[in-house]
Structures are given as C-alpha cells and as structure tokens.
mmCIF file of C-alpha atoms and ligand atoms in Angstrom:
data_model
loop_
_atom_site.group_PDB
_atom_site.id
_atom_site.type_symbol
_atom_site.label_atom_id
_atom_site.label_comp_id
_atom_site.label_asym_id
_atom_site.label_seq_id
_atom_site.Cartn_x
_atom_site.Cartn_y
_atom_site.Cartn_z
ATOM 1 C CA MET A 170 6.063 16.126 -6.875
ATOM 2 C CA ASN A 171 2.850 14.391 -5.689
ATOM 3 C CA ILE A 172 2.783 12.034 -2.819
ATOM 4 C CA LEU A 173 -0.260 9.525 -2.494
ATOM 5 C CA HIS A 174 -0.711 8.340 1.165
ATOM 6 C CA VAL A 175 -3.160 5.494 1.660
ATOM 7 C CA SER A 176 -3.842 4.182 5.031
ATOM 8 C CA SER A 177 -5.981 1.423 5.507
ATOM 9 C CA SER A 178 -6.250 0.609 9.504
ATOM 10 C CA PRO A 179 -9.776 0.571 10.720
ATOM 11 C CA ARG A 180 -8.108 2.543 13.683
ATOM 12 C CA GLY A 181 -8.037 5.490 11.603
ATOM 13 C CA ARG A 182 -5.579 8.234 12.509
ATOM 14 C CA ALA A 183 -4.913 6.534 15.939
ATOM 15 C CA ALA A 184 -3.475 3.532 14.004
ATOM 16 C CA GLU A 185 0.186 2.315 14.629
ATOM 17 C CA SER A 186 0.344 1.605 10.834
ATOM 18 C CA HIS A 187 -0.881 5.267 10.032
ATOM 19 C CA ARG A 188 1.387 6.602 12.619
ATOM 20 C CA LEU A 189 4.364 4.893 10.827
ATOM 21 C CA SER A 190 3.003 5.817 7.325
ATOM 22 C CA ARG A 191 2.607 9.755 8.203
ATOM 23 C CA LYS A 192 6.097 9.672 9.554
ATOM 24 C CA ILE A 193 7.441 8.731 6.019
ATOM 25 C CA VAL A 194 5.140 11.371 4.551
ATOM 26 C CA ASP A 195 6.575 14.144 6.756
ATOM 27 C CA ALA A 196 10.234 12.954 6.182
ATOM 28 C CA LEU A 197 9.404 13.179 2.518
ATOM 29 C CA LEU A 198 7.814 16.646 2.849
ATOM 30 C CA GLU A 199 11.275 17.749 4.553
ATOM 31 C CA ARG A 200 12.874 16.997 1.562
ATOM 32 C CA HIS A 201 10.375 18.001 -0.760
ATOM 33 C CA PRO A 202 8.518 20.995 0.876
ATOM 34 C CA SER A 203 6.322 22.006 -1.858
ATOM 35 C CA ALA A 204 5.173 18.497 -2.527
ATOM 36 C CA ASN A 205 1.451 17.751 -2.764
ATOM 37 C CA VAL A 206 0.108 15.276 -0.538
ATOM 38 C CA SER A 207 -3.329 13.164 -1.397
ATOM 39 C CA THR A 208 -4.492 11.284 1.648
ATOM 40 C CA ARG A 209 -6.955 8.481 1.152
ATOM 41 C CA MET A 210 -8.161 7.061 4.616
ATOM 42 C CA ILE A 211 -9.933 3.686 3.638
ATOM 43 C CA GLY A 212 -9.785 1.941 6.716
ATOM 44 C CA ASP A 213 -13.463 2.616 7.692
ATOM 45 C CA GLY A 214 -14.763 0.410 5.086
ATOM 46 C CA SER A 215 -16.005 3.548 2.955
ATOM 47 C CA LEU A 216 -14.384 2.180 -0.162
ATOM 48 C CA SER A 217 -16.959 0.091 -1.746
ATOM 49 C CA HIS A 218 -15.773 -3.421 -3.055
ATOM 50 C CA VAL A 219 -15.768 -3.813 -6.696
ATOM 51 C CA ASP A 220 -19.339 -4.378 -8.290
ATOM 52 C CA GLU A 221 -20.715 -6.749 -10.712
ATOM 53 C CA ASN A 222 -20.208 -4.731 -13.879
ATOM 54 C CA TYR A 223 -16.407 -4.245 -12.866
ATOM 55 C CA ALA A 224 -15.812 -8.020 -12.540
ATOM 56 C CA ILE A 225 -17.534 -8.697 -15.905
ATOM 57 C CA SER A 226 -15.400 -6.250 -17.715
ATOM 58 C CA GLN A 227 -11.957 -7.620 -16.237
ATOM 59 C CA HIS A 228 -12.964 -10.713 -18.362
ATOM 60 C CA ALA A 229 -14.470 -8.912 -21.487
ATOM 61 C CA THR A 230 -12.420 -7.686 -24.506
ATOM 62 C CA GLU A 231 -13.584 -4.119 -23.679
ATOM 63 C CA ASP A 232 -14.966 -2.212 -20.736
ATOM 64 C CA VAL A 233 -18.661 -2.597 -20.622
ATOM 65 C CA SER A 234 -19.463 -0.050 -18.311
ATOM 66 C CA GLN A 235 -17.826 2.993 -16.812
ATOM 67 C CA GLU A 236 -20.788 3.332 -14.095
ATOM 68 C CA GLY A 237 -20.862 2.119 -10.571
ATOM 69 C CA THR A 238 -17.473 0.982 -9.237
ATOM 70 C CA ALA A 239 -15.737 1.350 -12.373
ATOM 71 C CA ALA A 240 -15.904 4.822 -12.065
ATOM 72 C CA THR A 241 -14.387 4.554 -8.383
ATOM 73 C CA SER A 242 -11.615 2.727 -9.962
ATOM 74 C CA ALA A 243 -10.771 5.245 -12.577
ATOM 75 C CA GLU A 244 -10.659 7.723 -9.940
ATOM 76 C CA LEU A 245 -8.319 5.727 -7.800
ATOM 77 C CA ILE A 246 -6.271 4.800 -10.908
ATOM 78 C CA ARG A 247 -5.871 8.616 -11.965
ATOM 79 C CA GLU A 248 -4.688 9.285 -8.312
ATOM 80 C CA LEU A 249 -1.974 6.397 -8.324
ATOM 81 C CA GLU A 250 -1.021 7.420 -11.795
ATOM 82 C CA ALA A 251 -0.328 10.994 -10.751
ATOM 83 C CA ALA A 252 1.513 9.950 -7.654
ATOM 84 C CA ASP A 253 5.545 10.316 -7.801
ATOM 85 C CA ILE A 254 5.865 8.437 -4.700
ATOM 86 C CA VAL A 255 3.071 6.060 -2.952
ATOM 87 C CA VAL A 256 3.051 5.508 0.788
ATOM 88 C CA ILE A 257 0.846 2.873 2.246
ATOM 89 C CA GLY A 258 -0.191 2.216 5.833
ATOM 90 C CA THR A 259 -1.532 -1.285 6.713
ATOM 91 C CA PRO A 260 -2.065 -3.417 9.596
ATOM 92 C CA MET A 261 -1.319 -7.206 9.324
ATOM 93 C CA HIS A 262 -4.581 -8.936 9.487
ATOM 94 C CA ASN A 263 -4.740 -12.740 9.653
ATOM 95 C CA PHE A 264 -1.376 -12.909 8.343
ATOM 96 C CA THR A 265 -1.928 -10.686 5.140
ATOM 97 C CA ALA A 266 -3.536 -7.424 4.041
ATOM 98 C CA PRO A 267 -6.759 -5.988 5.883
ATOM 99 C CA SER A 268 -9.831 -6.323 3.486
ATOM 100 C CA THR A 269 -9.689 -2.511 3.402
ATOM 101 C CA LEU A 270 -6.553 -2.364 1.300
ATOM 102 C CA LYS A 271 -7.392 -5.596 -0.706
ATOM 103 C CA ALA A 272 -10.483 -3.298 -1.778
ATOM 104 C CA TRP A 273 -8.251 -0.821 -3.018
ATOM 105 C CA ILE A 274 -5.952 -2.877 -4.867
ATOM 106 C CA ASP A 275 -8.951 -4.601 -6.464
ATOM 107 C CA HIS A 276 -9.701 -1.156 -7.829
ATOM 108 C CA VAL A 277 -6.244 -0.135 -9.260
ATOM 109 C CA VAL A 278 -5.085 -3.582 -10.491
ATOM 110 C CA ARG A 279 -7.424 -3.355 -13.425
ATOM 111 C CA VAL A 280 -6.953 -4.932 -16.903
ATOM 112 C CA ARG A 281 -6.478 -2.555 -19.907
ATOM 113 C CA TRP A 282 -5.906 0.287 -17.330
ATOM 114 C CA THR A 283 -2.959 -0.613 -15.290
ATOM 115 C CA PHE A 284 -2.131 -4.218 -16.749
ATOM 116 C CA ASP A 285 -2.631 -5.948 -20.005
ATOM 117 C CA VAL A 286 -2.911 -9.515 -20.715
ATOM 118 C CA GLY A 287 -1.313 -11.374 -23.459
ATOM 119 C CA ARG A 288 -0.197 -14.717 -24.878
ATOM 120 C CA HIS A 289 2.866 -14.205 -22.674
ATOM 121 C CA GLY A 290 0.941 -13.251 -19.646
ATOM 122 C CA LYS A 291 0.581 -9.937 -17.936
ATOM 123 C CA THR A 292 2.196 -6.831 -18.773
ATOM 124 C CA PRO A 293 2.514 -3.920 -16.465
ATOM 125 C CA LEU A 294 0.967 -0.538 -17.723
ATOM 126 C CA LEU A 295 2.231 1.707 -15.032
ATOM 127 C CA ARG A 296 5.578 3.627 -14.804
ATOM 128 C CA ASP A 297 7.449 2.405 -11.807
ATOM 129 C CA ARG A 298 7.976 4.774 -8.713
ATOM 130 C CA PRO A 299 9.029 4.391 -4.921
ATOM 131 C CA VAL A 300 6.371 2.790 -2.782
ATOM 132 C CA PHE A 301 6.634 2.751 0.960
ATOM 133 C CA VAL A 302 4.660 0.330 2.992
ATOM 134 C CA ALA A 303 4.204 0.789 6.812
ATOM 135 C CA VAL A 304 3.063 -2.234 8.287
ATOM 136 C CA SER A 305 2.006 -2.683 11.913
ATOM 137 C CA SER A 306 1.399 -6.190 13.499
ATOM 138 C CA GLY A 307 0.271 -7.508 17.056
ATOM 139 C CA GLY A 308 2.974 -10.245 16.618
ATOM 140 C CA ARG A 309 6.254 -10.645 15.109
ATOM 141 C CA PHE A 310 6.651 -11.979 11.486
ATOM 142 C CA SER A 311 9.833 -11.002 9.886
ATOM 143 C CA GLU A 312 12.439 -13.191 11.713
ATOM 144 C CA ASP A 313 13.375 -16.828 11.715
ATOM 145 C CA GLY A 314 11.338 -18.706 14.260
ATOM 146 C CA THR A 315 8.233 -16.310 14.378
ATOM 147 C CA ARG A 316 5.155 -18.166 15.102
ATOM 148 C CA GLN A 317 3.303 -16.811 12.178
ATOM 149 C CA PRO A 318 3.784 -16.750 8.540
ATOM 150 C CA ASP A 319 3.960 -13.458 6.581
ATOM 151 C CA PHE A 320 1.619 -13.583 3.571
ATOM 152 C CA LEU A 321 1.251 -9.755 3.541
ATOM 153 C CA THR A 322 4.966 -8.794 2.241
ATOM 154 C CA PRO A 323 5.135 -11.463 -0.682
ATOM 155 C CA TYR A 324 1.552 -10.565 -1.633
ATOM 156 C CA LEU A 325 2.047 -6.987 -2.032
ATOM 157 C CA LYS A 326 5.430 -7.585 -3.794
ATOM 158 C CA ALA A 327 3.574 -9.826 -6.148
ATOM 159 C CA VAL A 328 0.573 -7.962 -6.876
ATOM 160 C CA PHE A 329 2.205 -4.617 -7.142
ATOM 161 C CA ALA A 330 4.362 -6.043 -9.657
ATOM 162 C CA ILE A 331 1.548 -6.784 -11.902
ATOM 163 C CA ILE A 332 1.131 -3.279 -12.686
ATOM 164 C CA GLY A 333 4.553 -2.089 -12.689
ATOM 165 C CA LEU A 334 5.362 -1.121 -9.199
ATOM 166 C CA ARG A 335 8.601 -2.888 -7.884
ATOM 167 C CA ASP A 336 10.342 -0.246 -5.938
ATOM 168 C CA LEU A 337 8.995 -1.274 -2.809
ATOM 169 C CA THR A 338 10.424 -0.387 0.784
ATOM 170 C CA PHE A 339 8.808 -2.125 3.698
ATOM 171 C CA LEU A 340 8.997 -0.572 7.363
ATOM 172 C CA SER A 341 7.348 -2.000 10.245
ATOM 173 C CA VAL A 342 6.290 -1.678 13.723
ATOM 174 C CA GLN A 343 5.939 -5.616 14.828
ATOM 175 C CA GLY A 344 4.745 -6.804 18.088
ATOM 176 C CA THR A 345 2.298 -4.045 19.115
ATOM 177 C CA ALA A 346 0.613 -6.506 21.646
ATOM 178 C CA PHE A 347 3.591 -7.148 23.457
ATOM 179 C CA GLY A 348 3.537 -4.169 26.080
ATOM 180 C CA GLN A 349 4.767 -0.456 25.934
ATOM 181 C CA GLU A 350 8.463 -1.346 26.268
ATOM 182 C CA ALA A 351 8.292 -3.687 23.239
ATOM 183 C CA LEU A 352 6.157 -0.889 21.349
ATOM 184 C CA THR A 353 8.818 1.803 22.045
ATOM 185 C CA ALA A 354 11.530 -0.468 20.858
ATOM 186 C CA ALA A 355 9.594 -1.565 17.689
ATOM 187 C CA ARG A 356 9.146 2.251 16.965
ATOM 188 C CA ASP A 357 12.587 3.240 17.753
ATOM 189 C CA ASP A 358 13.814 0.383 15.011
ATOM 190 C CA ALA A 359 11.099 1.708 12.423
ATOM 191 C CA ASP A 360 12.794 5.260 13.002
ATOM 192 C CA ARG A 361 16.163 3.806 12.419
ATOM 193 C CA THR A 362 15.082 2.094 9.324
ATOM 194 C CA LEU A 363 13.570 5.100 7.904
ATOM 195 C CA GLN A 364 16.542 7.112 8.440
ATOM 196 C CA ASN A 365 18.639 4.524 6.614
ATOM 197 C CA CYS A 366 16.239 4.631 3.836
ATOM 198 C CA LEU A 367 16.119 8.266 3.413
ATOM 199 C CA GLN A 368 19.932 8.365 3.482
ATOM 200 C CA ARG A 369 19.750 5.796 0.453
ATOM 201 C CA LEU A 370 17.084 7.935 -1.417
ATOM 202 C CA VAL A 371 19.206 11.344 -1.075
ATOM 203 C CA ARG A 372 22.419 9.363 -2.302
HETATM 204 C C1 FMN B 503 -8.750 -8.653 12.168
HETATM 205 C C2 FMN B 503 -7.417 -8.654 12.703
HETATM 206 C C3 FMN B 503 -6.521 -9.682 12.497
HETATM 207 C C4 FMN B 503 -5.464 -9.383 13.036
HETATM 208 N N1 FMN B 503 -4.404 -10.481 12.503
HETATM 209 C C5 FMN B 503 -3.127 -10.569 12.910
HETATM 210 C C6 FMN B 503 -2.320 -11.186 12.613
HETATM 211 O O1 FMN B 503 -2.425 -11.976 11.659
HETATM 212 N N2 FMN B 503 -0.946 -11.370 12.915
HETATM 213 C C7 FMN B 503 -0.642 -10.080 13.893
HETATM 214 O O2 FMN B 503 0.645 -9.924 14.203
HETATM 215 N N3 FMN B 503 -1.450 -9.372 14.179
HETATM 216 C C8 FMN B 503 -2.813 -9.315 13.913
HETATM 217 N N4 FMN B 503 -3.766 -8.628 14.345
HETATM 218 C C9 FMN B 503 -3.095 -7.215 15.358
HETATM 219 C C10 FMN B 503 -2.703 -6.195 14.527
HETATM 220 O O3 FMN B 503 -1.873 -6.411 13.427
HETATM 221 C C11 FMN B 503 -1.965 -5.215 15.460
HETATM 222 O O4 FMN B 503 -2.851 -4.824 16.361
HETATM 223 C C12 FMN B 503 -1.564 -3.810 14.669
HETATM 224 O O5 FMN B 503 -0.788 -2.960 15.422
HETATM 225 C C13 FMN B 503 -2.629 -3.130 14.412
HETATM 226 O O6 FMN B 503 -2.129 -1.952 13.589
HETATM 227 P P1 FMN B 503 -3.074 -0.797 13.300
HETATM 228 O O7 FMN B 503 -3.091 0.099 14.735
HETATM 229 O O8 FMN B 503 -2.253 0.082 12.349
HETATM 230 O O9 FMN B 503 -4.563 -0.975 12.842
HETATM 231 C C14 FMN B 503 -4.946 -8.455 14.144
HETATM 232 C C15 FMN B 503 -5.896 -7.354 14.286
HETATM 233 C C16 FMN B 503 -7.006 -7.444 13.822
HETATM 234 C C17 FMN B 503 -8.117 -6.531 13.944
#
C-alpha cells in the first residue's frame, strides 16, 4: 500500500491544512501500518511551473522533449500512479487552490500520460483511487449564506476527473481567522468528519 501525501501550504509543517492532512495520513497508517508514505512538501514554491517545451508538447501529437519540466512531470506522474491513496493538504487562496498546488496539477494532468483527447473529448488514463483533500480557510465557504464563493472544491473535482480520480473526500478546517475558540471547534468538526469517513472506509 502506497500513500502519496502532497502538502501545498506556504506555511509548511506548521500549516493548518498540513496538520489535517497529516492526521488523515496517520489515521490511514493505523489501519495499514506497513504502508509506504511519500511526502511532497510543495508549498515553498520549490516545484517549478511548467516550461515552454512542456506547453508545446501539450498541443503536439507527440512529446517533443523529455527535458526540463517534462522530466519533473514524469516523476510526479509516476509517484501518483504508484499511490493507492492520495492525501492533499491545501489552504484556500483567493477562493481557490494556491498556485503551488496548481503547479503540481499542471504537471500531473498531462496529455497522453494521464488523459487522452479524442473526437469525444478527454478520456482519463489513471485508475481511480481514494483522494482525501484537507482544506484550511480563513473564512467559511461551505454553508448557505457564506460571504465568499468556493471555487476550490468544484475545481479539484473537475480537474481530477479529467485524469480519472473521482473518489474524492473533502475535509476542512474553516474559519481559522475567527480566533482560537472557533479554530478549536473547526478542528473538532474536522476530526468528527474524519472518524465518519474512516468508518465508511472500513465497512
Ligand atoms: C494569499 C492568500 C489568500 C487567501 N485567500 C483566502 C480566501 O480566499 N478565503 C479564505 O477563507 N481564506 C483565505 N486565506 C486565508 C487562509 O486560507 C487561511 O489562513 C488558512 O487557514 C491557511 O491555511 P494553512 O495554514 O494551511 O496555510 C488566504 C491566505 C493567503 C495567504
């Protein structure tokens, strides 16, 4: 069993989204103690954006180059393919995914590698597997009457579906900007949701 943990906050291991995603990984490890965990900390911007050759190859009928970020992309795709379960930690930035996670997505959503394009549109090439997404946000976004839109959840659902990942579970710690009491309550909420999710997984 391989678990891929991608953590995308600029706050690194101190991040709320990292904390929640690490809890998910730990809970999975309790159930699968011999699982191998690969962790990608990408929130510091160390993952480059895709380069010119990569962009050209997305439109060409074959890959024009395996150099530069095409090689980075190949490595990240191999890592994703090898994963039985994926856990992603992400803050909400400006109503959507942070640019660090978007860079990772640009590397792994790759024509001829993780999806194909034909007359009828795009066909996914990856087998489905559980993907847990741990979100942290300063405000709230998931109930009626919230003051901000949520482009993060629908975006991740749509973009992962292109490559075949549809088994997505979202957990969140929302309202981190509302003080310690609200943060504690939000963490407790996330813990309860995690326990419910794990019970469903075990069944
Ligand atoms: C650049 C930036 C943009 C942000 N945009 C939003 C936003 O649109 N909505 C929101 O609720 N919080 C927003 N926040 C606040 C973070 O989502 C919040 O602090 C979150 O708890 C950070 O999670 P982390 O500790 O995992 O990085 C933003 C923070 C930053 C740095």
